[in-house]
Short mmCIF file of C-alpha atoms in Angstrom, two decimals:
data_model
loop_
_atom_site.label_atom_id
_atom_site.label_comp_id
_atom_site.label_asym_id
_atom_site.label_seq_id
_atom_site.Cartn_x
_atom_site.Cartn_y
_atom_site.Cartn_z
CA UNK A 238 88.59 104.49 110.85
CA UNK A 239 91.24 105.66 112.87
CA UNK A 240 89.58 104.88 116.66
CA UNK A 241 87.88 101.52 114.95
CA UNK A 242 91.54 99.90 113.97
CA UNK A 243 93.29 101.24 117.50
CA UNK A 244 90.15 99.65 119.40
CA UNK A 245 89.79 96.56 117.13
CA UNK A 246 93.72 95.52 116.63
CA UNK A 247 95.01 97.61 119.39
CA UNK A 248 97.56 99.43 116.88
CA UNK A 249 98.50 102.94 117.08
CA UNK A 250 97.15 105.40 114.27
CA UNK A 251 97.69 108.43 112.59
CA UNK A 252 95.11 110.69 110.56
CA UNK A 253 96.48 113.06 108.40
CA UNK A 254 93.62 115.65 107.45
CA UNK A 255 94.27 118.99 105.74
CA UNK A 256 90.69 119.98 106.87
CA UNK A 257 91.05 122.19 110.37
CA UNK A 258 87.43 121.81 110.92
CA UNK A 259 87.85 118.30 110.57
CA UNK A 260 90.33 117.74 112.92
CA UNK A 261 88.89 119.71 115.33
CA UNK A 262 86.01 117.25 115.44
CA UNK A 263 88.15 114.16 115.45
CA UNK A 264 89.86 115.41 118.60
CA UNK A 265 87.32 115.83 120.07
CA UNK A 266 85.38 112.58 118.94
CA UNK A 267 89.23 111.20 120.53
CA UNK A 268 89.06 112.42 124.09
CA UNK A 269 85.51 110.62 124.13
CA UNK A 270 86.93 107.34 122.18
CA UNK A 271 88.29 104.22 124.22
CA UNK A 272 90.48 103.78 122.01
CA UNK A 273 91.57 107.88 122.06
CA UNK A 274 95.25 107.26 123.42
CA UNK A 275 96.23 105.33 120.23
CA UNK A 276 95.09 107.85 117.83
CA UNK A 277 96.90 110.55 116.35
CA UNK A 278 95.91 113.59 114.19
CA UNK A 279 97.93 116.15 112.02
CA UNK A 280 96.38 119.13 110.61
CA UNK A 281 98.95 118.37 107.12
CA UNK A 282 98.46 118.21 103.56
CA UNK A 283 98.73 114.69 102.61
CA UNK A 284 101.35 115.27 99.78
CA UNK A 285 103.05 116.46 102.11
CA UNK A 286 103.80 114.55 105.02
CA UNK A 287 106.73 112.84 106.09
CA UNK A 288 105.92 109.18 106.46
CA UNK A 289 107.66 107.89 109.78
CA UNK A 290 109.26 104.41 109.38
CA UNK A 291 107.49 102.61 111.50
CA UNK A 292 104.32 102.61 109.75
CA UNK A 293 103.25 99.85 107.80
CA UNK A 294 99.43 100.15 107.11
CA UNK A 295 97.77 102.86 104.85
CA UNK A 296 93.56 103.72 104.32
CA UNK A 297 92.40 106.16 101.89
CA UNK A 298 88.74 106.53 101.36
CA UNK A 299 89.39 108.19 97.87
CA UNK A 300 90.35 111.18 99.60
CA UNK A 301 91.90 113.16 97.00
CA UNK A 302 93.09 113.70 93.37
CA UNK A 303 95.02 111.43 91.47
CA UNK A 304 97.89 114.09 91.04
CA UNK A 305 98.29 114.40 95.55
CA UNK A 306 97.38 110.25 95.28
CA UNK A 307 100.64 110.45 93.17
CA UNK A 308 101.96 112.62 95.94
CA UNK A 309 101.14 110.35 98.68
CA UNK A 310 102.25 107.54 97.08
CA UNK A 311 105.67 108.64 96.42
CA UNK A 312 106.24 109.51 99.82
CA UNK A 313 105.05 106.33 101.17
CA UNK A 314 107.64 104.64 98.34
CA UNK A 315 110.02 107.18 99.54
CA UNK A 316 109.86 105.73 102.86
CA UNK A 317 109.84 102.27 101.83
CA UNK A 318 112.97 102.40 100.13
CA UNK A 319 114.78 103.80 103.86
CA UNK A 320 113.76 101.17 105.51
CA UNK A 321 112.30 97.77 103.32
CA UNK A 322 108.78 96.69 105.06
CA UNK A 323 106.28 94.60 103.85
CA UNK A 324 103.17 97.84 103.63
CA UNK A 325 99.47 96.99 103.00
CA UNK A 326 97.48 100.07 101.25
CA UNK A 327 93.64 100.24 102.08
CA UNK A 328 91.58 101.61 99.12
CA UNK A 329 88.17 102.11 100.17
CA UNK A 330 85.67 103.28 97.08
CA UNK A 331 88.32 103.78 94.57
CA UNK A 332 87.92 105.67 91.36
CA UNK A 333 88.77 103.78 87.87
CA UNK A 334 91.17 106.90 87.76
CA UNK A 335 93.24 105.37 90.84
CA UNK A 336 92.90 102.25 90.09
CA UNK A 337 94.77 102.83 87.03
CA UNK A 338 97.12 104.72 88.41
CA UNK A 339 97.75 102.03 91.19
CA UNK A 340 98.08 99.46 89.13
CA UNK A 341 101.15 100.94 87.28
CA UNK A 342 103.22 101.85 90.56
CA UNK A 343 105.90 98.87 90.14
CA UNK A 344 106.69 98.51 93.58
CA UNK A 345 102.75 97.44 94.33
CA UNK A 346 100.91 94.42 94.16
CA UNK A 347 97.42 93.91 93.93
CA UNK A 348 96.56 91.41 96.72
CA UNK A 349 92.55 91.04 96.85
CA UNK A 350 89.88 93.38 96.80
CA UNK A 351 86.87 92.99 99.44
CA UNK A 352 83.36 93.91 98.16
CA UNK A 353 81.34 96.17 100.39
CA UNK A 354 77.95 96.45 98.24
CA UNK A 355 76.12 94.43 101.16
CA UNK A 356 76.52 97.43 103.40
CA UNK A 357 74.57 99.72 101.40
CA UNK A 358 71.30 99.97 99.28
CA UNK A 359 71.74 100.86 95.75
CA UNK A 360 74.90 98.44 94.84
CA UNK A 361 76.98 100.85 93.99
CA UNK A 362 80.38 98.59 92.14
CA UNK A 363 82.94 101.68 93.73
CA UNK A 364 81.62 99.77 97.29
CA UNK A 365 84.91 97.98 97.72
CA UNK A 366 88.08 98.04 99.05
CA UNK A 367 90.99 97.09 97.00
CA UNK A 368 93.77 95.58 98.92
CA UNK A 369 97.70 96.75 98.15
CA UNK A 370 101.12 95.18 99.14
CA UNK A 371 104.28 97.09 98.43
CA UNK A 372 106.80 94.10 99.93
CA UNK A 373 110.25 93.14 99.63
CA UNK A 374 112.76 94.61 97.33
#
């Protein structure tokens, strides 16, 4: 996702992967990737990083637990409150169990949610992404 957003919008990006292995593989998928000088990745739990302020877009592809979701989340709000920013949040094949807990964050607001069951055999309902905004105070 990372090298498809820096290639397709030309932003910068960050992947945060606890996984060494993993991050191992996207560096080296990077150094092959046109878009490689935009992307950025930290070998970091997720709960646990320090989200700089000039981000402003979040994906998750229901990554992890709802307990480091809550995590994530509160660093991201954390952030948020330092310096006010319209944020969109990406969740790609959520669980009802995040979705539930998302929907009772106060600070977000469900904005649309884009079905992805086209993409794959089977029709699977968790093939969507469900579309976030934590705006103005």
């Amino acid at each position: 996702m990372d090298f498809f957003l820096a290639w397709q919008v030309r932003c910068r990006t960050t992947g945060v992967e606890y996984d060494e292995r993993m991050i191992k593989a996207a560096e080296e998928n990077r150094q092959r990737a046109v878009s490689g000088a935009k992307t950025t990745f930290i070998l970091e739990n997720a709960a646990l990083f320090q989200v700089p302020e000039s981000a402003d877009r979040f994906y998750f592809f229901n990554p992890f637990s709802v307990e480091i979701l809550r995590s994530v989340i509160g660093r991201i709000r954390e952030s948020w409150y330092e310096k006010t920013r319209e944020m969109l949040l990406f969740f790609y094949y959520p669980s009802d169990e995040y979705i539930s807990y998302l929907m009772t964050v106060d600070e977000l607001e469900f904005l649309d949610e884009i079905d992805c069951q086209d993409l794959f055999d089977g029709k699977n309902p968790r093939e969507r992404i469900l579309v976030f905004q934590m705006g103005e105070e």
